[in-house]
Tab-separated table of C-alpha atoms and ligand atoms in Angstrom:
chain	number	residue	atom	x	y	z
A	1	MET	CA	-33.390	114.388	14.293
A	2	LYS	CA	-36.701	112.880	15.451
A	3	GLY	CA	-37.183	111.294	18.882
A	4	ARG	CA	-35.010	111.452	21.988
A	5	ASP	CA	-31.448	112.775	21.944
A	6	VAL	CA	-28.765	110.168	21.180
A	7	TYR	CA	-25.083	110.497	22.143
A	8	VAL	CA	-21.835	108.675	21.464
A	9	ILE	CA	-20.357	108.101	24.939
A	10	GLY	CA	-17.553	105.687	24.063
A	11	ALA	CA	-15.451	104.782	21.019
A	12	GLY	CA	-12.762	102.242	20.212
A	13	MET	CA	-11.241	100.265	17.358
A	14	SER	CA	-8.765	97.506	16.637
A	15	SER	CA	-5.809	98.402	14.502
A	16	PHE	CA	-6.629	97.952	10.802
A	17	GLY	CA	-4.406	95.787	8.607
A	18	GLU	CA	-3.518	92.212	7.802
A	19	HIS	CA	-4.064	90.357	11.090
A	20	TRP	CA	-2.748	86.844	10.640
A	21	ASP	CA	-2.790	86.323	14.401
A	22	SER	CA	-6.331	87.526	15.198
A	23	SER	CA	-9.663	85.942	14.362
A	24	LEU	CA	-12.956	87.659	13.516
A	25	ARG	CA	-14.177	87.309	17.104
A	26	GLU	CA	-10.913	88.606	18.584
A	27	LEU	CA	-11.070	91.743	16.437
A	28	ILE	CA	-14.612	92.688	17.472
A	29	VAL	CA	-13.970	91.866	21.136
A	30	ASP	CA	-10.851	94.075	21.045
A	31	ALA	CA	-12.804	97.042	19.619
A	32	ALA	CA	-15.849	96.537	21.859
A	33	ILE	CA	-13.830	96.287	25.079
A	34	LYS	CA	-12.024	99.528	24.194
A	35	ALA	CA	-15.353	101.288	23.503
A	36	ILE	CA	-16.933	100.022	26.736
A	37	ALA	CA	-13.865	101.051	28.782
A	38	ASP	CA	-13.875	104.463	27.083
A	39	SER	CA	-17.559	104.999	27.973
A	40	LYS	CA	-17.022	104.247	31.680
A	41	ILE	CA	-20.145	102.043	31.699
A	42	GLU	CA	-20.043	98.369	32.610
A	43	GLY	CA	-20.989	95.697	30.089
A	44	LYS	CA	-24.011	94.756	32.195
A	45	GLN	CA	-25.505	98.228	31.634
A	46	LEU	CA	-25.802	97.537	27.895
A	47	GLN	CA	-29.311	96.670	26.721
A	48	ALA	CA	-28.665	95.576	23.124
A	49	VAL	CA	-25.927	95.117	20.518
A	50	TYR	CA	-26.049	95.972	16.791
A	51	GLY	CA	-23.198	94.654	14.655
A	52	GLY	CA	-22.384	95.450	11.029
A	53	CYS	CA	-20.725	92.713	8.995
A	54	MET	CA	-20.879	92.200	5.236
A	55	ALA	CA	-19.696	88.700	4.389
A	56	SER	CA	-18.172	86.795	7.302
A	57	GLY	CA	-19.573	83.562	5.884
A	58	LEU	CA	-17.533	83.848	2.693
A	59	PHE	CA	-14.497	85.587	4.214
A	60	ALA	CA	-14.207	83.557	7.430
A	61	GLY	CA	-16.760	80.715	7.308
A	62	GLN	CA	-18.667	82.251	10.211
A	63	GLU	CA	-22.302	83.403	10.131
A	64	HIS	CA	-24.571	84.416	13.035
A	65	VAL	CA	-22.196	87.215	14.001
A	66	GLY	CA	-24.740	88.963	16.258
A	67	ALA	CA	-24.823	85.984	18.605
A	68	LEU	CA	-21.048	85.549	18.316
A	69	ILE	CA	-20.439	89.119	19.519
A	70	ALA	CA	-22.715	88.806	22.572
A	71	ASP	CA	-21.263	85.404	23.388
A	72	TYR	CA	-17.587	86.406	23.247
A	73	LEU	CA	-18.192	89.671	25.083
A	74	GLY	CA	-19.872	87.750	27.899
A	75	LEU	CA	-23.108	89.642	27.265
A	76	ASN	CA	-25.580	86.742	26.947
A	77	PRO	CA	-28.606	86.837	27.033
A	78	LEU	CA	-28.567	90.386	25.591
A	79	PRO	CA	-30.347	90.814	22.211
A	80	SER	CA	-27.578	91.074	19.624
A	81	THR	CA	-28.288	91.559	15.916
A	82	ARG	CA	-26.134	91.546	12.785
A	83	LEU	CA	-26.941	94.014	10.000
A	84	GLU	CA	-25.773	93.777	6.401
A	85	ALA	CA	-25.702	96.453	3.700
A	86	ALA	CA	-22.421	95.557	1.956
A	87	CYS	CA	-19.730	98.192	2.698
A	88	ALA	CA	-22.360	100.309	4.499
A	89	SER	CA	-23.128	97.545	7.043
A	90	GLY	CA	-21.451	99.463	9.891
A	91	SER	CA	-23.459	102.635	9.244
A	92	VAL	CA	-26.698	100.695	9.000
A	93	ALA	CA	-25.905	99.056	12.368
A	94	MET	CA	-25.269	102.573	13.687
A	95	ARG	CA	-28.667	103.767	12.435
A	96	ASN	CA	-30.401	100.848	14.122
A	97	GLY	CA	-28.660	101.641	17.413
A	98	ILE	CA	-29.633	105.300	17.062
A	99	MET	CA	-33.261	104.481	16.288
A	100	ALA	CA	-33.465	102.086	19.269
A	101	ILE	CA	-32.473	104.896	21.629
A	102	ALA	CA	-34.307	107.724	19.864
A	103	SER	CA	-37.529	105.691	20.011
A	104	GLY	CA	-37.198	105.166	23.759
A	105	PHE	CA	-36.868	101.389	23.435
A	106	TYR	CA	-33.383	101.302	25.045
A	107	ASP	CA	-31.147	103.743	26.950
A	108	VAL	CA	-27.662	102.279	26.331
A	109	VAL	CA	-26.587	100.100	23.370
A	110	ALA	CA	-23.345	99.003	21.715
A	111	VAL	CA	-22.807	99.321	17.964
A	112	GLY	CA	-19.958	97.486	16.271
A	113	GLY	CA	-18.626	96.583	12.861
A	114	VAL	CA	-16.173	93.895	11.835
A	115	GLU	CA	-14.668	92.146	8.794
A	116	LYS	CA	-11.805	89.663	8.426
A	117	MET	CA	-10.941	89.780	4.722
A	118	THR	CA	-7.383	88.573	4.319
A	119	ASP	CA	-7.765	84.861	5.060
A	120	VAL	CA	-8.988	84.214	1.496
A	121	SER	CA	-7.277	84.733	-1.877
A	122	THR	CA	-7.604	88.098	-3.651
A	123	GLU	CA	-9.758	86.352	-6.315
A	124	MET	CA	-12.144	85.069	-3.643
A	125	ALA	CA	-12.212	88.489	-1.952
A	126	SER	CA	-13.012	90.209	-5.272
A	127	THR	CA	-15.826	87.760	-5.995
A	128	THR	CA	-17.230	88.173	-2.487
A	129	LEU	CA	-17.115	91.971	-2.710
A	130	GLY	CA	-18.641	91.779	-6.204
A	131	GLY	CA	-21.762	90.299	-4.628
A	132	ALA	CA	-22.529	93.798	-3.329
A	133	GLY	CA	-23.293	94.789	-6.923
A	134	ASP	CA	-25.762	93.079	-9.250
A	135	GLU	CA	-24.605	89.458	-9.350
A	136	GLU	CA	-26.565	88.502	-12.491
A	137	TRP	CA	-25.824	91.582	-14.598
A	138	GLU	CA	-22.437	92.739	-13.313
A	139	LEU	CA	-20.335	90.203	-11.381
A	140	PHE	CA	-21.360	87.232	-13.573
A	141	ASN	CA	-20.010	89.184	-16.546
A	142	GLY	CA	-16.734	90.000	-14.819
A	143	ALA	CA	-17.515	93.465	-13.453
A	144	THR	CA	-15.703	93.522	-10.115
A	145	PHE	CA	-15.723	96.632	-7.905
A	146	PRO	CA	-12.572	98.224	-9.314
A	147	ALA	CA	-14.157	97.801	-12.779
A	148	LEU	CA	-17.457	99.443	-11.753
A	149	TYR	CA	-15.705	102.426	-10.163
A	150	ALA	CA	-13.407	102.651	-13.196
A	151	LEU	CA	-16.516	103.199	-15.355
A	152	MET	CA	-17.593	106.009	-13.012
A	153	ALA	CA	-14.108	107.521	-13.132
A	154	ARG	CA	-14.082	107.471	-16.957
A	155	ARG	CA	-17.476	109.193	-17.055
A	156	HIS	CA	-16.369	111.844	-14.526
A	157	MET	CA	-13.210	112.475	-16.574
A	158	LEU	CA	-15.283	112.814	-19.754
A	159	GLU	CA	-17.925	115.124	-18.274
A	160	TYR	CA	-15.740	117.334	-16.070
A	161	GLY	CA	-12.149	116.962	-17.238
A	162	THR	CA	-11.097	115.241	-13.992
A	163	THR	CA	-7.577	113.828	-14.348
A	164	GLU	CA	-5.736	110.741	-13.128
A	165	GLU	CA	-3.338	113.110	-11.315
A	166	GLN	CA	-6.225	114.680	-9.376
A	167	MET	CA	-7.381	111.213	-8.312
A	168	ALA	CA	-3.787	110.432	-7.301
A	169	MET	CA	-3.821	113.542	-5.066
A	170	VAL	CA	-6.693	112.044	-3.072
A	171	ALA	CA	-4.568	108.958	-2.393
A	172	VAL	CA	-1.522	111.063	-1.470
A	173	LYS	CA	-3.576	113.099	1.051
A	174	ASN	CA	-5.204	110.034	2.577
A	175	HIS	CA	-1.924	108.131	2.937
A	176	ALA	CA	-0.411	111.253	4.585
A	177	ASN	CA	-3.298	111.313	7.082
A	178	ALA	CA	-3.024	107.555	7.659
A	179	ALA	CA	0.663	107.965	8.469
A	180	LYS	CA	-0.470	110.070	11.451
A	181	ASN	CA	-2.965	107.444	12.645
A	182	ARG	CA	-1.487	104.544	14.603
A	183	TYR	CA	-4.571	102.394	13.852
A	184	ALA	CA	-4.151	102.718	10.067
A	185	GLN	CA	-3.136	99.922	7.685
A	186	PHE	CA	-0.691	102.090	5.717
A	187	GLN	CA	1.806	104.023	7.814
A	188	LYS	CA	3.870	105.566	5.012
A	189	GLU	CA	3.346	108.735	3.002
A	190	ILE	CA	3.344	108.349	-0.790
A	191	THR	CA	3.856	110.724	-3.725
A	192	ILE	CA	1.857	111.354	-6.887
A	193	ASP	CA	4.562	109.375	-8.672
A	194	THR	CA	3.888	106.352	-6.424
A	195	VAL	CA	0.263	106.375	-7.559
A	196	MET	CA	0.872	107.211	-11.212
A	197	LYS	CA	3.520	104.502	-11.611
A	198	SER	CA	1.496	101.798	-9.839
A	199	GLN	CA	-0.112	99.072	-11.914
A	200	TYR	CA	-3.543	99.513	-13.485
A	201	VAL	CA	-6.180	97.416	-11.711
A	202	ALA	CA	-9.053	98.649	-13.927
A	203	SER	CA	-8.034	101.610	-16.074
A	204	PRO	CA	-7.970	104.492	-15.123
A	205	LEU	CA	-7.772	103.152	-11.535
A	206	LYS	CA	-4.359	101.964	-10.414
A	207	LEU	CA	-3.300	100.006	-7.318
A	208	PHE	CA	-2.934	103.180	-5.238
A	209	ASP	CA	-6.386	104.433	-6.300
A	210	CYS	CA	-7.930	101.396	-4.561
A	211	SER	CA	-8.733	100.799	-0.912
A	212	PRO	CA	-7.007	97.619	0.291
A	213	LEU	CA	-8.343	94.346	1.702
A	214	THR	CA	-8.333	94.741	5.485
A	215	ASP	CA	-9.025	92.998	8.780
A	216	GLY	CA	-10.436	95.188	11.536
A	217	ALA	CA	-13.244	96.177	13.852
A	218	ALA	CA	-14.661	99.315	15.451
A	219	ALA	CA	-17.259	99.954	18.148
A	220	VAL	CA	-19.149	102.787	19.831
A	221	ILE	CA	-21.439	103.005	22.843
A	222	LEU	CA	-24.636	105.034	22.357
A	223	ALA	CA	-26.769	106.447	25.150
A	224	SER	CA	-29.843	108.596	25.660
A	225	GLY	CA	-29.410	112.230	26.716
A	226	ASP	CA	-30.246	111.471	30.368
A	227	VAL	CA	-27.584	108.780	30.667
A	228	ALA	CA	-24.961	110.617	28.599
A	229	LYS	CA	-25.222	113.853	30.562
A	230	LYS	CA	-24.893	111.926	33.853
A	231	ILE	CA	-21.827	109.806	33.095
A	232	CYS	CA	-19.969	111.235	30.088
A	233	GLU	CA	-17.509	114.141	30.225
A	234	LYS	CA	-17.310	114.582	26.455
A	235	PRO	CA	-20.656	113.532	24.916
A	236	ILE	CA	-20.976	113.741	21.145
A	237	LYS	CA	-24.524	114.295	19.927
A	238	LEU	CA	-26.005	112.664	16.846
A	239	ILE	CA	-27.791	115.447	14.967
A	240	ALA	CA	-28.726	113.489	11.812
A	241	SER	CA	-28.960	109.936	10.539
A	242	SER	CA	-30.184	109.300	6.999
A	243	GLN	CA	-30.104	106.473	4.483
A	244	ALA	CA	-31.145	106.155	0.830
A	245	SER	CA	-31.222	103.382	-1.758
A	246	ASP	CA	-30.690	103.214	-5.531
A	247	SER	CA	-30.567	100.506	-8.192
A	248	LEU	CA	-28.075	97.719	-7.508
A	249	ALA	CA	-26.759	97.765	-11.073
A	250	LEU	CA	-24.831	100.742	-12.374
A	251	ALA	CA	-26.486	100.333	-15.792
A	252	ASN	CA	-29.889	101.256	-14.330
A	253	ARG	CA	-28.697	104.608	-12.952
A	254	ALA	CA	-29.475	108.005	-14.465
A	255	SER	CA	-25.869	109.117	-13.921
A	256	PHE	CA	-22.485	107.397	-13.684
A	257	SER	CA	-20.697	110.472	-12.365
A	258	SER	CA	-22.651	110.980	-9.142
A	259	LEU	CA	-24.436	108.802	-6.599
A	260	ARG	CA	-28.119	109.697	-6.279
A	261	ALA	CA	-28.409	107.808	-2.978
A	262	THR	CA	-25.672	110.020	-1.508
A	263	GLN	CA	-27.343	113.190	-2.757
A	264	ILE	CA	-30.692	112.180	-1.240
A	265	ALA	CA	-29.216	110.993	2.078
A	266	ALA	CA	-27.166	114.207	2.318
A	267	LYS	CA	-30.164	116.444	1.682
A	268	GLU	CA	-32.169	114.643	4.347
A	269	ALA	CA	-29.293	114.723	6.863
A	270	PHE	CA	-28.750	118.470	6.480
A	271	THR	CA	-32.517	119.062	6.824
A	272	GLN	CA	-32.654	116.899	9.991
A	273	ALA	CA	-29.758	118.821	11.537
A	274	GLY	CA	-30.862	122.238	10.257
A	275	ILE	CA	-27.353	122.991	8.966
A	276	LYS	CA	-25.590	123.293	5.584
A	277	SER	CA	-22.539	121.513	4.187
A	278	LYS	CA	-20.426	124.646	4.831
A	279	ASP	CA	-21.066	124.204	8.593
A	280	VAL	CA	-19.207	120.861	8.648
A	281	ASP	CA	-15.696	121.095	10.161
A	282	VAL	CA	-14.412	117.577	9.470
A	283	ALA	CA	-15.683	114.690	7.323
A	284	GLU	CA	-15.021	111.007	6.777
A	285	LEU	CA	-16.095	110.107	3.224
A	286	HIS	CA	-16.387	106.757	1.480
A	287	ASP	CA	-13.199	106.667	-0.638
A	288	CYS	CA	-13.239	102.969	-1.607
A	289	PHE	CA	-11.580	104.287	-4.779
A	290	THR	CA	-10.145	107.787	-5.180
A	291	ILE	CA	-12.883	108.739	-7.664
A	292	ALA	CA	-15.448	107.887	-4.961
A	293	GLU	CA	-14.084	110.623	-2.683
A	294	LEU	CA	-14.281	113.166	-5.517
A	295	MET	CA	-17.885	112.241	-6.359
A	296	ALA	CA	-18.875	112.263	-2.667
A	297	MET	CA	-17.454	115.780	-2.195
A	298	GLU	CA	-19.779	116.973	-4.943
A	299	ASP	CA	-22.822	114.893	-3.958
A	300	LEU	CA	-22.563	116.082	-0.335
A	301	GLY	CA	-22.330	119.718	-1.435
A	302	PHE	CA	-18.741	120.466	-0.393
A	303	CYS	CA	-18.199	121.850	-3.905
A	304	GLU	CA	-20.056	122.355	-7.189
A	305	LYS	CA	-20.540	119.350	-9.465
A	306	GLY	CA	-17.358	118.701	-11.429
A	307	LYS	CA	-15.135	120.904	-9.243
A	308	SER	CA	-13.836	118.319	-6.751
A	309	GLY	CA	-10.641	117.569	-8.695
A	310	LYS	CA	-9.667	121.242	-8.656
A	311	MET	CA	-10.534	121.492	-4.948
A	312	VAL	CA	-8.214	118.600	-4.061
A	313	GLU	CA	-5.528	120.050	-6.333
A	314	ALA	CA	-5.764	123.327	-4.373
A	315	GLY	CA	-5.221	121.418	-1.105
A	316	GLN	CA	-8.648	122.446	0.207
A	317	THR	CA	-9.388	119.060	1.792
A	318	LYS	CA	-6.157	118.662	3.765
A	319	ILE	CA	-5.948	118.987	7.555
A	320	GLY	CA	-5.698	122.732	8.216
A	321	SER	CA	-7.920	123.648	5.250
A	322	ASP	CA	-11.617	124.619	5.231
A	323	ILE	CA	-12.949	121.072	5.103
A	324	PRO	CA	-10.461	118.354	6.097
A	325	ILE	CA	-11.603	115.083	4.520
A	326	ASN	CA	-10.643	111.619	5.730
A	327	THR	CA	-8.364	112.604	8.598
A	328	SER	CA	-8.213	108.918	9.616
A	329	GLY	CA	-6.636	108.109	6.259
A	330	GLY	CA	-10.035	107.091	4.894
A	331	LEU	CA	-10.730	103.713	3.376
A	332	LYS	CA	-7.694	104.225	1.142
A	333	GLY	CA	-5.065	104.793	3.831
A	334	CYS	CA	-6.598	103.542	7.087
A	335	GLY	CA	-8.015	100.446	5.371
A	336	HIS	CA	-11.472	99.125	4.517
A	337	PRO	CA	-12.658	96.104	6.531
A	338	VAL	CA	-16.015	96.486	4.830
A	339	GLY	CA	-18.444	95.795	7.712
A	340	ALA	CA	-16.379	97.899	10.140
A	341	THR	CA	-15.844	101.014	8.019
A	342	GLY	CA	-19.066	102.895	8.864
A	343	VAL	CA	-18.442	102.514	12.606
A	344	LYS	CA	-14.763	103.437	12.256
A	345	GLN	CA	-15.840	106.680	10.579
A	346	ILE	CA	-17.977	107.481	13.665
A	347	VAL	CA	-15.022	106.629	15.954
A	348	GLU	CA	-12.737	109.019	14.031
A	349	ILE	CA	-15.294	111.852	14.101
A	350	ALA	CA	-15.932	111.303	17.837
A	351	TRP	CA	-12.172	111.527	18.478
A	352	GLN	CA	-11.927	114.674	16.349
A	353	LEU	CA	-14.845	116.390	18.126
A	354	ARG	CA	-13.412	115.388	21.525
A	355	GLY	CA	-10.033	116.842	20.535
A	356	GLU	CA	-8.331	113.448	20.819
A	357	ALA	CA	-7.152	112.798	17.247
A	358	THR	CA	-3.503	113.015	18.211
A	359	GLY	CA	-1.218	114.051	15.364
A	360	ARG	CA	-4.063	114.820	12.959
A	361	GLN	CA	-6.408	116.963	15.082
A	362	VAL	CA	-8.603	119.468	13.251
A	363	LYS	CA	-8.593	122.727	15.248
A	364	ASN	CA	-11.893	123.763	16.868
A	365	ALA	CA	-13.896	120.979	15.220
A	366	GLU	CA	-17.540	121.260	16.345
A	367	ILE	CA	-19.509	119.404	13.644
A	368	GLY	CA	-18.484	116.225	11.824
A	369	LEU	CA	-19.986	114.183	8.977
A	370	THR	CA	-19.698	110.537	8.002
A	371	HIS	CA	-20.637	109.174	4.575
A	372	ASN	CA	-20.689	105.442	3.904
A	373	VAL	CA	-21.684	103.685	0.672
A	374	GLY	CA	-22.820	100.093	0.059
A	375	GLY	CA	-22.068	98.503	-3.304
A	376	SER	CA	-21.476	100.953	-6.133
A	377	GLY	CA	-24.042	103.329	-4.614
A	378	ALA	CA	-27.151	101.211	-4.001
A	379	THR	CA	-27.029	102.224	-0.314
A	380	ALA	CA	-25.743	105.503	1.093
A	381	VAL	CA	-25.776	106.551	4.746
A	382	VAL	CA	-24.951	109.972	6.168
A	383	HIS	CA	-24.501	110.835	9.851
A	384	LEU	CA	-23.909	114.265	11.388
A	385	LEU	CA	-22.392	114.630	14.849
A	386	LYS	CA	-21.895	117.656	17.102
A	387	LYS	CA	-19.648	118.363	20.064
A	388	ASP	CA	-21.927	118.923	23.090
A	389	PHE	CA	-19.706	119.890	26.035
B	1	LIG	N1	-3.198	100.307	-1.988
B	1	LIG	C1	-1.854	100.345	-1.798
B	1	LIG	N2	-1.091	99.238	-1.671
B	1	LIG	C2	-1.716	98.049	-1.743
B	1	LIG	C3	-3.112	97.940	-1.940
B	1	LIG	C4	-3.844	99.124	-2.084
B	1	LIG	N3	-5.169	99.075	-2.284
B	1	LIG	N4	-3.448	96.627	-1.984
B	1	LIG	C5	-2.318	95.941	-1.791
B	1	LIG	N5	-1.270	96.791	-1.657
B	1	LIG	C6	0.150	96.469	-1.502
B	1	LIG	C7	0.376	95.471	-0.397
B	1	LIG	O1	0.612	96.111	0.841
B	1	LIG	C8	1.602	94.755	-0.900
B	1	LIG	O2	2.738	95.568	-0.631
B	1	LIG	P1	4.149	94.903	-0.239
B	1	LIG	O3	4.538	94.053	-1.419
B	1	LIG	O4	5.021	96.099	-0.032
B	1	LIG	O5	3.884	94.102	1.001
B	1	LIG	C9	1.412	94.723	-2.411
B	1	LIG	O6	0.543	95.839	-2.703
B	1	LIG	C10	0.786	93.442	-2.929
B	1	LIG	O7	-0.322	93.146	-2.111
B	1	LIG	P2	-1.376	92.048	-2.477
B	1	LIG	O8	-2.159	91.739	-1.232
B	1	LIG	O9	-0.719	90.905	-3.183
B	1	LIG	O10	-2.314	92.838	-3.492
B	1	LIG	P3	-3.412	92.215	-4.385
B	1	LIG	O11	-2.974	92.306	-5.799
B	1	LIG	O12	-3.817	90.870	-3.869
B	1	LIG	O13	-4.665	93.200	-4.150
B	1	LIG	C11	-6.125	94.847	-5.006
B	1	LIG	C12	-4.679	94.471	-4.705
B	1	LIG	C13	-6.179	96.247	-5.559
B	1	LIG	C14	-6.747	93.873	-6.030
B	1	LIG	C15	-6.948	94.773	-3.672
B	1	LIG	O14	-6.374	95.672	-2.729
B	1	LIG	C16	-8.404	95.116	-3.889
B	1	LIG	O15	-9.183	94.282	-4.325
B	1	LIG	N6	-8.836	96.328	-3.530
B	1	LIG	C17	-10.198	96.773	-3.715
B	1	LIG	C18	-11.060	96.351	-2.546
B	1	LIG	C19	-12.495	96.638	-2.793
B	1	LIG	O16	-13.006	96.515	-3.894
B	1	LIG	N7	-13.245	96.971	-1.740
B	1	LIG	C20	-14.637	97.265	-1.817
B	1	LIG	C21	-14.829	98.592	-2.386
B	1	LIG	S1	-16.503	99.017	-2.678
């Protein structure tokens, strides 16, 4: 990675779920205070804040979230900026925090992500989320996100013989991992039958193939190498940060069964870090729908194109296997508060690399990957992190 070394020195998150008794600001303050306490720095040592949030205006009637975060954390007059890239907002905030430190502009910054999605009706939430696709060509014609990913699933099934059962296995694994994560929205294991007998949302995707609507926040503290090495016992080094874009509308893509933005971001991330996909010990992938996890496995190089269904079927992505995927429960089991997800993925990987993922710890994890997608693939962000103690 170019520039100065950047480390995660603190991590924290709110619990994910339906929070009737917490507001948007309470969620982000909860996560940020935990991350600051974890880092052992004091709030006054922070030099800037970067916050990911997709649609607080439509979900909660609140814009200007950057200023809100600084205000309610008592950090005024610190520069505090909101970043938006749909469901990849958190990862884009992360990249901005990384670049601020790598460039030498700041030494210690906070990065957060937040979304409060459950105060509106499901119809309103679907319409709001649909705005992350092409409003004129997709949403206006009724193509919500489950519908767009259903088209990708159909194409993957046609091209590679992927089955609904294989997609169900992704959900079963991620719910099992979530049941071991006290911050997760879903705390119960499910069976393939649970998924297969659930109602179709957009065929072939059923209720249990979908990530839920979620309230939640996550935060990390980033520091330069000098600061991290002085104050942090378990620093986690960022070894790659990459982002790529593609057409907003699915119809303009060359392929429906892979995400080009993921492939490009992955290639760049592995080049930056000088490693290969086989060197990754634990990964948090963007499983907004079960088919998304399967496509990401292929696009990131964890298996050959078309082989992800078989790999999940063989249990090769469970904790204890070669490449445990979505140990937090992923978006499917842990929940998907859209603006928070990218930062939560970093929190989970930091915990894994520090050996603190109680109940779901991957043995001897040294290198972790996060993969976060905005829209149906118009933005993709990949981060690589390494244990450095
Ligand atoms: N997975 C598993 N269970 C779910 C669930 C999901 N995705 N969504 C809701 N449930 C459960 C609820 O916990 C509730 O269970 P209970 O009756 O035991 O309490 C039940 O299903 C009904 O919940 P409700 O909130 O009424 O569901 P809904 O019909 O309003 O919403 C979806 C279901 C699938 C439409 C909604 O979760 C959704 O839109 N998901 C996709 C989100 C999305 O597109 N994100 C962006 C991706 S890019």
